[in-house]
mmCIF file of C-alpha atoms in Angstrom:
data_model
loop_
_atom_site.group_PDB
_atom_site.id
_atom_site.type_symbol
_atom_site.label_atom_id
_atom_site.label_comp_id
_atom_site.label_asym_id
_atom_site.label_seq_id
_atom_site.Cartn_x
_atom_site.Cartn_y
_atom_site.Cartn_z
ATOM 1 C CA UNK Y 1 226.289 22.744 -23.573
ATOM 2 C CA UNK Y 2 225.834 19.034 -22.827
ATOM 3 C CA UNK Y 3 223.975 18.447 -26.096
ATOM 4 C CA UNK Y 4 227.119 18.874 -28.225
ATOM 5 C CA UNK Y 5 229.209 16.247 -26.320
ATOM 6 C CA UNK Y 6 226.253 13.840 -26.566
ATOM 7 C CA UNK Y 7 226.051 14.227 -30.351
ATOM 8 C CA UNK Y 8 229.848 14.037 -30.707
ATOM 9 C CA UNK Y 9 230.037 10.907 -28.537
ATOM 10 C CA UNK Y 10 227.113 8.833 -29.841
ATOM 11 C CA UNK Y 11 226.095 10.671 -33.038
ATOM 12 C CA UNK Y 12 228.591 8.901 -35.272
ATOM 13 C CA UNK Y 13 228.160 5.515 -33.573
ATOM 14 C CA UNK Y 14 224.343 5.641 -33.725
ATOM 15 C CA UNK Y 15 224.319 6.995 -37.280
ATOM 16 C CA UNK Y 16 226.661 4.298 -38.561
ATOM 17 C CA UNK Y 17 223.976 1.766 -37.586
ATOM 18 C CA UNK Y 18 221.036 3.724 -38.985
ATOM 19 C CA UNK Y 19 222.524 5.194 -42.184
ATOM 20 C CA UNK Y 20 222.531 3.206 -45.425
ATOM 21 C CA UNK Y 21 226.094 4.413 -46.137
ATOM 22 C CA UNK Y 22 228.559 4.268 -43.160
ATOM 23 C CA UNK Y 23 230.583 7.162 -44.599
ATOM 24 C CA UNK Y 24 227.621 9.403 -43.707
ATOM 25 C CA UNK Y 25 228.079 8.613 -40.008
ATOM 26 C CA UNK Y 26 229.504 12.065 -39.236
ATOM 27 C CA UNK Y 27 226.715 13.885 -41.106
ATOM 28 C CA UNK Y 28 224.674 14.599 -37.924
ATOM 29 C CA UNK Y 29 227.715 16.240 -36.294
ATOM 30 C CA UNK Y 30 228.301 18.246 -39.463
ATOM 31 C CA UNK Y 31 224.672 19.358 -39.598
ATOM 32 C CA UNK Y 32 224.792 20.331 -35.933
ATOM 33 C CA UNK Y 33 227.758 22.621 -36.606
ATOM 34 C CA UNK Y 34 226.167 23.839 -39.848
ATOM 35 C CA UNK Y 35 223.093 24.709 -37.805
ATOM 36 C CA UNK Y 36 225.248 26.885 -35.557
ATOM 37 C CA UNK Y 37 226.571 28.690 -38.644
ATOM 38 C CA UNK Y 38 223.085 29.082 -40.166
ATOM 39 C CA UNK Y 39 221.618 30.357 -36.916
ATOM 40 C CA UNK Y 40 224.423 32.780 -36.031
ATOM 41 C CA UNK Y 41 223.180 35.740 -38.095
ATOM 42 C CA UNK Y 42 219.465 35.412 -37.111
ATOM 43 C CA UNK Y 43 220.560 34.985 -33.468
ATOM 44 C CA UNK Y 44 222.620 38.183 -33.557
ATOM 45 C CA UNK Y 45 219.810 40.136 -35.187
ATOM 46 C CA UNK Y 46 217.250 38.815 -32.694
ATOM 47 C CA UNK Y 47 219.572 39.681 -29.806
ATOM 48 C CA UNK Y 48 219.934 43.196 -31.216
ATOM 49 C CA UNK Y 49 216.166 43.728 -31.515
ATOM 50 C CA UNK Y 50 214.852 41.705 -28.560
ATOM 51 C CA UNK Y 51 217.847 41.399 -26.222
ATOM 52 C CA UNK Y 52 220.262 38.571 -25.351
ATOM 53 C CA UNK Y 53 217.830 36.875 -22.935
ATOM 54 C CA UNK Y 54 215.090 36.536 -25.547
ATOM 55 C CA UNK Y 55 217.623 35.118 -28.028
ATOM 56 C CA UNK Y 56 218.893 32.569 -25.502
ATOM 57 C CA UNK Y 57 215.371 31.403 -24.668
ATOM 58 C CA UNK Y 58 214.688 31.042 -28.398
ATOM 59 C CA UNK Y 59 217.735 28.773 -28.553
ATOM 60 C CA UNK Y 60 216.538 26.681 -25.608
ATOM 61 C CA UNK Y 61 213.162 26.213 -27.316
ATOM 62 C CA UNK Y 62 214.871 25.028 -30.494
ATOM 63 C CA UNK Y 63 217.110 22.640 -28.506
ATOM 64 C CA UNK Y 64 214.065 21.240 -26.717
ATOM 65 C CA UNK Y 65 212.389 20.457 -30.039
ATOM 66 C CA UNK Y 66 215.665 18.929 -31.243
ATOM 67 C CA UNK Y 67 215.945 16.623 -28.211
ATOM 68 C CA UNK Y 68 212.346 15.444 -28.645
ATOM 69 C CA UNK Y 69 212.978 14.798 -32.349
ATOM 70 C CA UNK Y 70 216.222 12.912 -31.638
ATOM 71 C CA UNK Y 71 214.458 10.728 -29.079
ATOM 72 C CA UNK Y 72 211.780 9.782 -31.619
ATOM 73 C CA UNK Y 73 214.460 9.205 -34.288
ATOM 74 C CA UNK Y 74 216.299 6.777 -32.010
ATOM 75 C CA UNK Y 75 213.022 5.021 -31.167
ATOM 76 C CA UNK Y 76 212.144 4.379 -34.829
ATOM 77 C CA UNK Y 77 215.767 4.146 -36.087
ATOM 78 C CA UNK Y 78 215.320 6.996 -38.572
ATOM 79 C CA UNK Y 79 218.629 8.427 -39.790
ATOM 80 C CA UNK Y 80 216.874 11.222 -41.681
ATOM 81 C CA UNK Y 81 214.962 12.351 -38.599
ATOM 82 C CA UNK Y 82 218.116 12.169 -36.488
ATOM 83 C CA UNK Y 83 220.007 14.410 -38.916
ATOM 84 C CA UNK Y 84 217.124 16.909 -38.743
ATOM 85 C CA UNK Y 85 217.381 16.879 -34.948
ATOM 86 C CA UNK Y 86 221.113 17.491 -35.150
ATOM 87 C CA UNK Y 87 220.554 20.532 -37.372
ATOM 88 C CA UNK Y 88 218.063 21.899 -34.825
ATOM 89 C CA UNK Y 89 220.566 21.319 -32.018
ATOM 90 C CA UNK Y 90 223.028 23.489 -33.934
ATOM 91 C CA UNK Y 91 220.523 26.272 -34.542
ATOM 92 C CA UNK Y 92 219.617 26.262 -30.855
ATOM 93 C CA UNK Y 93 223.284 26.432 -29.917
ATOM 94 C CA UNK Y 94 223.780 29.460 -32.183
ATOM 95 C CA UNK Y 95 221.293 31.382 -30.054
ATOM 96 C CA UNK Y 96 222.790 30.291 -26.730
ATOM 97 C CA UNK Y 97 226.222 31.350 -28.042
ATOM 98 C CA UNK Y 98 224.932 34.893 -27.457
ATOM 99 C CA UNK Y 99 225.826 34.405 -23.795
ATOM 100 C CA UNK Y 100 229.542 34.801 -24.484
ATOM 101 C CA UNK Y 101 228.946 38.160 -26.148
ATOM 102 C CA UNK Y 102 226.771 39.189 -23.215
ATOM 103 C CA UNK Y 103 229.745 38.338 -21.003
ATOM 104 C CA UNK Y 104 232.044 40.483 -23.145
ATOM 105 C CA UNK Y 105 229.581 43.374 -22.942
ATOM 106 C CA UNK Y 106 229.615 43.135 -19.143
ATOM 107 C CA UNK Y 107 233.378 43.805 -19.071
ATOM 108 C CA UNK Y 108 234.702 47.119 -17.820
ATOM 109 C CA UNK Y 109 237.979 47.157 -19.779
ATOM 110 C CA UNK Y 110 239.559 45.249 -22.696
ATOM 111 C CA UNK Y 111 241.883 43.548 -20.178
ATOM 112 C CA UNK Y 112 238.870 41.971 -18.443
ATOM 113 C CA UNK Y 113 237.683 40.131 -21.560
ATOM 114 C CA UNK Y 114 240.120 37.132 -21.428
ATOM 115 C CA UNK Y 115 239.317 36.671 -17.711
ATOM 116 C CA UNK Y 116 235.557 36.745 -18.272
ATOM 117 C CA UNK Y 117 235.770 34.356 -21.243
ATOM 118 C CA UNK Y 118 237.977 31.979 -19.238
ATOM 119 C CA UNK Y 119 235.439 31.807 -16.422
ATOM 120 C CA UNK Y 120 232.584 31.304 -18.867
ATOM 121 C CA UNK Y 121 234.435 28.562 -20.737
ATOM 122 C CA UNK Y 122 234.945 26.595 -17.500
ATOM 123 C CA UNK Y 123 231.306 25.517 -17.728
ATOM 124 C CA UNK Y 124 232.439 23.276 -20.574
ATOM 125 C CA UNK Y 125 234.273 21.084 -18.047
ATOM 126 C CA UNK Y 126 230.946 20.024 -16.561
ATOM 127 C CA UNK Y 127 229.428 19.542 -20.022
ATOM 128 C CA UNK Y 128 232.392 17.352 -21.003
ATOM 129 C CA UNK Y 129 231.526 14.790 -18.344
ATOM 130 C CA UNK Y 130 227.797 15.331 -18.037
ATOM 131 C CA UNK Y 131 227.018 14.870 -21.746
ATOM 132 C CA UNK Y 132 228.659 11.448 -22.325
ATOM 133 C CA UNK Y 133 227.484 10.194 -18.911
ATOM 134 C CA UNK Y 134 223.909 11.147 -19.779
ATOM 135 C CA UNK Y 135 224.336 9.319 -23.102
ATOM 136 C CA UNK Y 136 225.465 6.103 -21.409
ATOM 137 C CA UNK Y 137 223.060 6.213 -18.444
ATOM 138 C CA UNK Y 138 220.105 6.762 -20.749
ATOM 139 C CA UNK Y 139 221.182 4.264 -23.421
ATOM 140 C CA UNK Y 140 218.738 1.536 -22.324
ATOM 141 C CA UNK Y 141 216.295 3.782 -20.444
ATOM 142 C CA UNK Y 142 213.820 3.595 -23.343
ATOM 143 C CA UNK Y 143 213.576 0.651 -25.709
ATOM 144 C CA UNK Y 144 214.902 1.406 -29.181
ATOM 145 C CA UNK Y 145 216.521 -0.654 -31.974
ATOM 146 C CA UNK Y 146 220.042 0.679 -31.396
ATOM 147 C CA UNK Y 147 219.653 2.280 -27.961
ATOM 148 C CA UNK Y 148 220.170 5.879 -26.812
ATOM 149 C CA UNK Y 149 216.534 7.055 -27.051
ATOM 150 C CA UNK Y 150 216.591 7.488 -23.268
ATOM 151 C CA UNK Y 151 219.729 9.611 -23.558
ATOM 152 C CA UNK Y 152 217.721 12.310 -25.295
ATOM 153 C CA UNK Y 153 214.936 12.030 -22.718
ATOM 154 C CA UNK Y 154 217.490 12.942 -20.047
ATOM 155 C CA UNK Y 155 218.746 15.764 -22.254
ATOM 156 C CA UNK Y 156 215.199 17.172 -22.386
ATOM 157 C CA UNK Y 157 215.285 17.392 -18.577
ATOM 158 C CA UNK Y 158 218.645 19.204 -18.688
ATOM 159 C CA UNK Y 159 217.336 21.763 -21.189
ATOM 160 C CA UNK Y 160 214.309 22.447 -19.010
ATOM 161 C CA UNK Y 161 216.638 22.964 -16.030
ATOM 162 C CA UNK Y 162 218.675 25.439 -18.104
ATOM 163 C CA UNK Y 163 215.516 27.381 -18.902
ATOM 164 C CA UNK Y 164 214.779 27.640 -15.192
ATOM 165 C CA UNK Y 165 218.270 28.921 -14.413
ATOM 166 C CA UNK Y 166 218.027 31.548 -17.166
ATOM 167 C CA UNK Y 167 215.131 33.257 -15.369
ATOM 168 C CA UNK Y 168 217.782 34.844 -13.115
ATOM 169 C CA UNK Y 169 219.590 36.410 -16.095
ATOM 170 C CA UNK Y 170 219.159 40.075 -16.993
ATOM 171 C CA UNK Y 171 220.324 41.725 -20.196
ATOM 172 C CA UNK Y 172 223.564 43.720 -19.780
ATOM 173 C CA UNK Y 173 222.722 47.444 -19.608
ATOM 174 C CA UNK Y 174 223.740 49.448 -22.670
ATOM 175 C CA UNK Y 175 226.770 51.614 -21.981
ATOM 176 C CA UNK Y 176 226.198 55.328 -22.369
ATOM 177 C CA UNK Y 177 226.348 56.468 -26.007
ATOM 178 C CA UNK Y 178 227.447 53.037 -27.191
ATOM 179 C CA UNK Y 179 225.048 53.068 -30.130
ATOM 180 C CA UNK Y 180 226.197 56.518 -31.241
ATOM 181 C CA UNK Y 181 228.485 57.054 -34.190
ATOM 182 C CA UNK Y 182 228.202 56.036 -37.793
ATOM 183 C CA UNK Y 183 228.648 52.305 -38.313
ATOM 184 C CA UNK Y 184 231.134 51.338 -40.989
ATOM 185 C CA UNK Y 185 230.215 48.916 -43.743
ATOM 186 C CA UNK Y 186 231.088 45.260 -43.230
ATOM 187 C CA UNK Y 187 233.328 45.427 -46.306
ATOM 188 C CA UNK Y 188 235.578 47.959 -44.568
ATOM 189 C CA UNK Y 189 235.591 46.120 -41.230
ATOM 190 C CA UNK Y 190 236.622 42.711 -42.645
ATOM 191 C CA UNK Y 191 239.632 44.240 -44.404
ATOM 192 C CA UNK Y 192 241.214 45.235 -41.093
ATOM 193 C CA UNK Y 193 244.309 43.173 -40.204
ATOM 194 C CA UNK Y 194 243.099 42.639 -36.631
ATOM 195 C CA UNK Y 195 239.752 41.253 -37.874
ATOM 196 C CA UNK Y 196 241.505 38.829 -40.232
ATOM 197 C CA UNK Y 197 243.945 37.732 -37.509
ATOM 198 C CA UNK Y 198 241.110 37.217 -35.017
ATOM 199 C CA UNK Y 199 238.848 35.275 -37.378
ATOM 200 C CA UNK Y 200 241.635 33.134 -38.869
ATOM 201 C CA UNK Y 201 242.978 32.166 -35.442
ATOM 202 C CA UNK Y 202 239.591 31.128 -34.023
ATOM 203 C CA UNK Y 203 238.276 29.580 -37.262
ATOM 204 C CA UNK Y 204 241.292 27.405 -38.124
ATOM 205 C CA UNK Y 205 241.674 26.393 -34.483
ATOM 206 C CA UNK Y 206 237.990 25.442 -34.264
ATOM 207 C CA UNK Y 207 237.802 23.710 -37.663
ATOM 208 C CA UNK Y 208 240.895 21.560 -37.039
ATOM 209 C CA UNK Y 209 239.666 20.615 -33.574
ATOM 210 C CA UNK Y 210 236.297 19.553 -34.993
ATOM 211 C CA UNK Y 211 237.980 17.748 -37.893
ATOM 212 C CA UNK Y 212 240.066 15.493 -35.643
ATOM 213 C CA UNK Y 213 237.541 15.173 -32.804
ATOM 214 C CA UNK Y 214 234.698 14.092 -35.114
ATOM 215 C CA UNK Y 215 236.790 11.322 -36.635
ATOM 216 C CA UNK Y 216 238.096 10.010 -33.297
ATOM 217 C CA UNK Y 217 235.096 8.014 -31.915
ATOM 218 C CA UNK Y 218 234.555 6.258 -35.256
ATOM 219 C CA UNK Y 219 238.269 5.575 -35.751
ATOM 220 C CA UNK Y 220 238.619 4.214 -32.213
ATOM 221 C CA UNK Y 221 235.418 2.191 -31.858
ATOM 222 C CA UNK Y 222 234.387 1.239 -35.387
ATOM 223 C CA UNK Y 223 237.765 0.876 -37.140
ATOM 224 C CA UNK Y 224 240.300 -0.089 -34.480
ATOM 225 C CA UNK Y 225 238.093 -2.053 -32.077
ATOM 226 C CA UNK Y 226 238.498 -0.047 -28.873
ATOM 227 C CA UNK Y 227 235.600 -0.501 -26.446
ATOM 228 C CA UNK Y 228 232.934 2.137 -25.837
ATOM 229 C CA UNK Y 229 234.203 2.949 -22.348
ATOM 230 C CA UNK Y 230 237.667 3.806 -23.701
ATOM 231 C CA UNK Y 231 236.127 5.891 -26.465
ATOM 232 C CA UNK Y 232 233.958 7.733 -23.925
ATOM 233 C CA UNK Y 233 237.002 8.367 -21.713
ATOM 234 C CA UNK Y 234 238.972 9.880 -24.602
ATOM 235 C CA UNK Y 235 236.096 12.175 -25.663
ATOM 236 C CA UNK Y 236 235.381 13.223 -22.071
ATOM 237 C CA UNK Y 237 239.071 13.935 -21.486
ATOM 238 C CA UNK Y 238 239.245 15.932 -24.708
ATOM 239 C CA UNK Y 239 236.254 18.126 -23.912
ATOM 240 C CA UNK Y 240 237.509 18.656 -20.349
ATOM 241 C CA UNK Y 241 240.900 19.651 -21.780
ATOM 242 C CA UNK Y 242 239.127 22.219 -23.943
ATOM 243 C CA UNK Y 243 237.929 24.092 -20.872
ATOM 244 C CA UNK Y 244 240.088 23.274 -17.817
ATOM 245 C CA UNK Y 245 242.960 25.487 -19.110
ATOM 246 C CA UNK Y 246 240.580 28.416 -18.591
ATOM 247 C CA UNK Y 247 241.579 28.195 -14.911
ATOM 248 C CA UNK Y 248 245.064 29.325 -15.923
ATOM 249 C CA UNK Y 249 244.622 31.326 -19.134
ATOM 250 C CA UNK Y 250 244.026 34.689 -17.353
ATOM 251 C CA UNK Y 251 247.445 34.253 -15.693
ATOM 252 C CA UNK Y 252 249.017 33.136 -18.989
ATOM 253 C CA UNK Y 253 247.560 36.119 -20.852
ATOM 254 C CA UNK Y 254 248.926 38.440 -18.184
ATOM 255 C CA UNK Y 255 252.503 37.189 -18.627
ATOM 256 C CA UNK Y 256 252.574 35.843 -22.190
ATOM 257 C CA UNK Y 257 249.996 38.182 -23.743
ATOM 258 C CA UNK Y 258 247.611 36.988 -26.445
ATOM 259 C CA UNK Y 259 250.448 36.670 -28.954
ATOM 260 C CA UNK Y 260 252.264 34.164 -26.733
ATOM 261 C CA UNK Y 261 249.065 32.199 -26.189
ATOM 262 C CA UNK Y 262 248.500 32.049 -29.955
ATOM 263 C CA UNK Y 263 252.016 30.710 -30.563
ATOM 264 C CA UNK Y 264 251.752 28.034 -27.853
ATOM 265 C CA UNK Y 265 248.344 26.927 -29.167
ATOM 266 C CA UNK Y 266 249.734 26.543 -32.685
ATOM 267 C CA UNK Y 267 252.770 24.651 -31.392
ATOM 268 C CA UNK Y 268 250.506 22.280 -29.453
ATOM 269 C CA UNK Y 269 248.549 21.526 -32.630
ATOM 270 C CA UNK Y 270 251.824 20.473 -34.270
ATOM 271 C CA UNK Y 271 252.528 18.057 -31.398
ATOM 272 C CA UNK Y 272 248.964 16.696 -31.723
ATOM 273 C CA UNK Y 273 249.615 15.748 -35.356
ATOM 274 C CA UNK Y 274 252.884 13.992 -34.468
ATOM 275 C CA UNK Y 275 251.264 11.928 -31.692
ATOM 276 C CA UNK Y 276 248.226 11.036 -33.807
ATOM 277 C CA UNK Y 277 250.494 9.756 -36.579
ATOM 278 C CA UNK Y 278 252.509 7.574 -34.215
ATOM 279 C CA UNK Y 279 249.916 4.846 -33.540
ATOM 280 C CA UNK Y 280 246.346 3.678 -32.921
ATOM 281 C CA UNK Y 281 246.486 2.673 -29.248
ATOM 282 C CA UNK Y 282 244.102 4.236 -26.740
ATOM 283 C CA UNK Y 283 246.902 6.362 -25.282
ATOM 284 C CA UNK Y 284 247.796 7.752 -28.712
ATOM 285 C CA UNK Y 285 244.223 8.952 -29.104
ATOM 286 C CA UNK Y 286 244.057 10.138 -25.504
ATOM 287 C CA UNK Y 287 247.220 12.264 -25.603
ATOM 288 C CA UNK Y 288 246.378 13.647 -29.040
ATOM 289 C CA UNK Y 289 242.854 14.635 -27.988
ATOM 290 C CA UNK Y 290 243.985 16.075 -24.636
ATOM 291 C CA UNK Y 291 246.499 18.354 -26.366
ATOM 292 C CA UNK Y 292 243.982 19.147 -29.108
ATOM 293 C CA UNK Y 293 241.603 20.467 -26.444
ATOM 294 C CA UNK Y 294 244.294 22.618 -24.805
ATOM 295 C CA UNK Y 295 245.430 24.028 -28.143
ATOM 296 C CA UNK Y 296 241.828 24.837 -29.078
ATOM 297 C CA UNK Y 297 241.328 26.682 -25.785
ATOM 298 C CA UNK Y 298 244.359 28.911 -26.400
ATOM 299 C CA UNK Y 299 243.475 29.669 -30.026
ATOM 300 C CA UNK Y 300 239.757 30.230 -29.463
ATOM 301 C CA UNK Y 301 240.374 32.501 -26.473
ATOM 302 C CA UNK Y 302 242.936 34.484 -28.470
ATOM 303 C CA UNK Y 303 240.683 34.915 -31.494
ATOM 304 C CA UNK Y 304 237.598 35.840 -29.450
ATOM 305 C CA UNK Y 305 239.549 38.299 -27.283
ATOM 306 C CA UNK Y 306 240.964 40.058 -30.347
ATOM 307 C CA UNK Y 307 237.605 40.389 -32.113
ATOM 308 C CA UNK Y 308 236.311 43.406 -30.094
ATOM 309 C CA UNK Y 309 239.364 45.370 -31.267
ATOM 310 C CA UNK Y 310 237.951 45.256 -34.813
ATOM 311 C CA UNK Y 311 234.590 46.926 -34.221
ATOM 312 C CA UNK Y 312 232.902 49.902 -32.607
ATOM 313 C CA UNK Y 313 229.951 49.413 -30.240
ATOM 314 C CA UNK Y 314 227.404 50.262 -32.925
ATOM 315 C CA UNK Y 315 228.907 47.576 -35.217
ATOM 316 C CA UNK Y 316 229.116 44.731 -32.715
ATOM 317 C CA UNK Y 317 226.063 42.675 -33.719
ATOM 318 C CA UNK Y 318 226.885 42.392 -37.418
ATOM 319 C CA UNK Y 319 230.582 41.705 -36.762
ATOM 320 C CA UNK Y 320 229.790 39.049 -34.133
ATOM 321 C CA UNK Y 321 227.298 37.430 -36.520
ATOM 322 C CA UNK Y 322 229.845 37.428 -39.362
ATOM 323 C CA UNK Y 323 232.495 35.957 -37.066
ATOM 324 C CA UNK Y 324 230.240 33.111 -35.917
ATOM 325 C CA UNK Y 325 229.001 32.373 -39.444
ATOM 326 C CA UNK Y 326 232.585 31.974 -40.702
ATOM 327 C CA UNK Y 327 233.731 30.114 -37.594
ATOM 328 C CA UNK Y 328 230.988 27.496 -37.493
ATOM 329 C CA UNK Y 329 230.685 27.273 -41.268
ATOM 330 C CA UNK Y 330 234.280 26.083 -41.593
ATOM 331 C CA UNK Y 331 233.861 23.869 -38.541
ATOM 332 C CA UNK Y 332 230.948 22.159 -40.312
ATOM 333 C CA UNK Y 333 233.052 21.614 -43.445
ATOM 334 C CA UNK Y 334 235.811 20.104 -41.316
ATOM 335 C CA UNK Y 335 233.517 17.653 -39.556
ATOM 336 C CA UNK Y 336 231.911 16.514 -42.834
ATOM 337 C CA UNK Y 337 235.272 15.979 -44.549
ATOM 338 C CA UNK Y 338 236.489 14.029 -41.519
ATOM 339 C CA UNK Y 339 233.929 11.244 -42.018
ATOM 340 C CA UNK Y 340 234.447 11.032 -45.767
ATOM 341 C CA UNK Y 341 238.250 10.963 -45.575
ATOM 342 C CA UNK Y 342 238.279 8.569 -42.617
ATOM 343 C CA UNK Y 343 236.297 5.930 -44.511
ATOM 344 C CA UNK Y 344 238.117 6.455 -47.825
ATOM 345 C CA UNK Y 345 241.742 6.893 -46.728
ATOM 346 C CA UNK Y 346 242.007 6.152 -42.999
ATOM 347 C CA UNK Y 347 242.982 7.973 -39.791
ATOM 348 C CA UNK Y 348 246.527 8.834 -40.850
ATOM 349 C CA UNK Y 349 245.350 10.813 -43.864
ATOM 350 C CA UNK Y 350 242.875 12.705 -41.687
ATOM 351 C CA UNK Y 351 245.835 13.831 -39.581
ATOM 352 C CA UNK Y 352 248.182 14.498 -42.525
ATOM 353 C CA UNK Y 353 245.665 16.796 -44.228
ATOM 354 C CA UNK Y 354 245.568 18.949 -41.082
ATOM 355 C CA UNK Y 355 249.241 19.900 -41.426
ATOM 356 C CA UNK Y 356 248.820 22.646 -44.096
ATOM 357 C CA UNK Y 357 246.333 24.438 -41.859
ATOM 358 C CA UNK Y 358 248.722 24.277 -38.913
ATOM 359 C CA UNK Y 359 251.278 25.935 -41.196
ATOM 360 C CA UNK Y 360 248.727 28.686 -41.951
ATOM 361 C CA UNK Y 361 248.306 29.248 -38.206
ATOM 362 C CA UNK Y 362 252.052 29.880 -37.926
ATOM 363 C CA UNK Y 363 251.739 32.393 -40.780
ATOM 364 C CA UNK Y 364 248.857 34.155 -38.971
ATOM 365 C CA UNK Y 365 250.985 34.337 -35.823
ATOM 366 C CA UNK Y 366 253.839 35.917 -37.795
ATOM 367 C CA UNK Y 367 251.425 38.442 -39.303
ATOM 368 C CA UNK Y 368 250.101 39.302 -35.821
ATOM 369 C CA UNK Y 369 253.672 39.777 -34.560
ATOM 370 C CA UNK Y 370 254.482 42.303 -37.287
ATOM 371 C CA UNK Y 371 251.086 43.967 -36.911
ATOM 372 C CA UNK Y 372 251.787 44.602 -33.221
ATOM 373 C CA UNK Y 373 255.252 45.978 -33.963
ATOM 374 C CA UNK Y 374 253.787 48.313 -36.594
ATOM 375 C CA UNK Y 375 251.118 49.446 -34.139
ATOM 376 C CA UNK Y 376 253.723 50.181 -31.451
ATOM 377 C CA UNK Y 377 255.853 52.181 -33.883
ATOM 378 C CA UNK Y 378 252.799 54.178 -34.991
ATOM 379 C CA UNK Y 379 251.899 54.967 -31.378
ATOM 380 C CA UNK Y 380 255.464 56.133 -30.650
ATOM 381 C CA UNK Y 381 255.469 58.362 -33.732
ATOM 382 C CA UNK Y 382 252.188 59.966 -32.672
ATOM 383 C CA UNK Y 383 253.491 60.591 -29.153
ATOM 384 C CA UNK Y 384 256.587 62.299 -30.599
#
């Protein structure tokens, strides 16, 4: 997971020096996310045919090639090669994303899913600090025109360590009769209200987070003159804030339910926009990005926890693949638009254009509220 914070932290800064057009500085981040979207369906199909472990190792292999390519790109200052490496990082990540579905499959009941996801997401706290630290420590480790070649050398070592740890993993055993039953067509599944609520919550939450996060390092360091240490601190704090709430989300889900978590996450996104519009000081960025991370955690956990309610066991691979393709596809669009709008209109317009999507999140919450009420009424009628 450390590869993503490294690309987010130094990808835009390094690319702005290598690219012929500075507005393309966020392209590597976009391609990384696009790679996740492009790899999501093949990853799900490979996991179905060969198992989750084989799919994860395929992802590690792709990430290893990506890190080697990025190191060479930094050494020869090739923007084109660096963007290719970023795409490979994304594809590799799509395969390792299979681990969260393996975690879901290991659950005993639906109530266990938010707890399991919360524990799994805590690993992001370590990635939040490890990634940027690796980027800085390795900046001058190998000689290169703009630095950071050594950062990817250290990342290669981390990926190899991950491969060693994964030898202890075993594929979750298939539950009895879980493949039985006729699978519905994807067209029928995606029309379900719970599928739409799940996907919209996670996708908008993820896309908006990526949109604002991608623009932040460039806005802080390149446009408003904040030093690299301050920029690193903000990004590290943001990524930590994405995952630290997972310590408390099982308790919050127990008392507030997923609907309450969805509402709070949407409300937090509104506060993020207000803070981001109020100034360009380090603390404006810091508070906005901290809250952005917390809001993302609530919305992503809600959307992912609701997804299993939309499919039967025999349908899980194609629904999970569709979910990830939509999720990371829109995230890629958000990150690409962030760079273009930042250089053409400035930070404030990046934030302002996020407001309509926050409004859509409130609409999704309202729809979920009425969906639950309708479901309760239906259950009562059946019991009568």
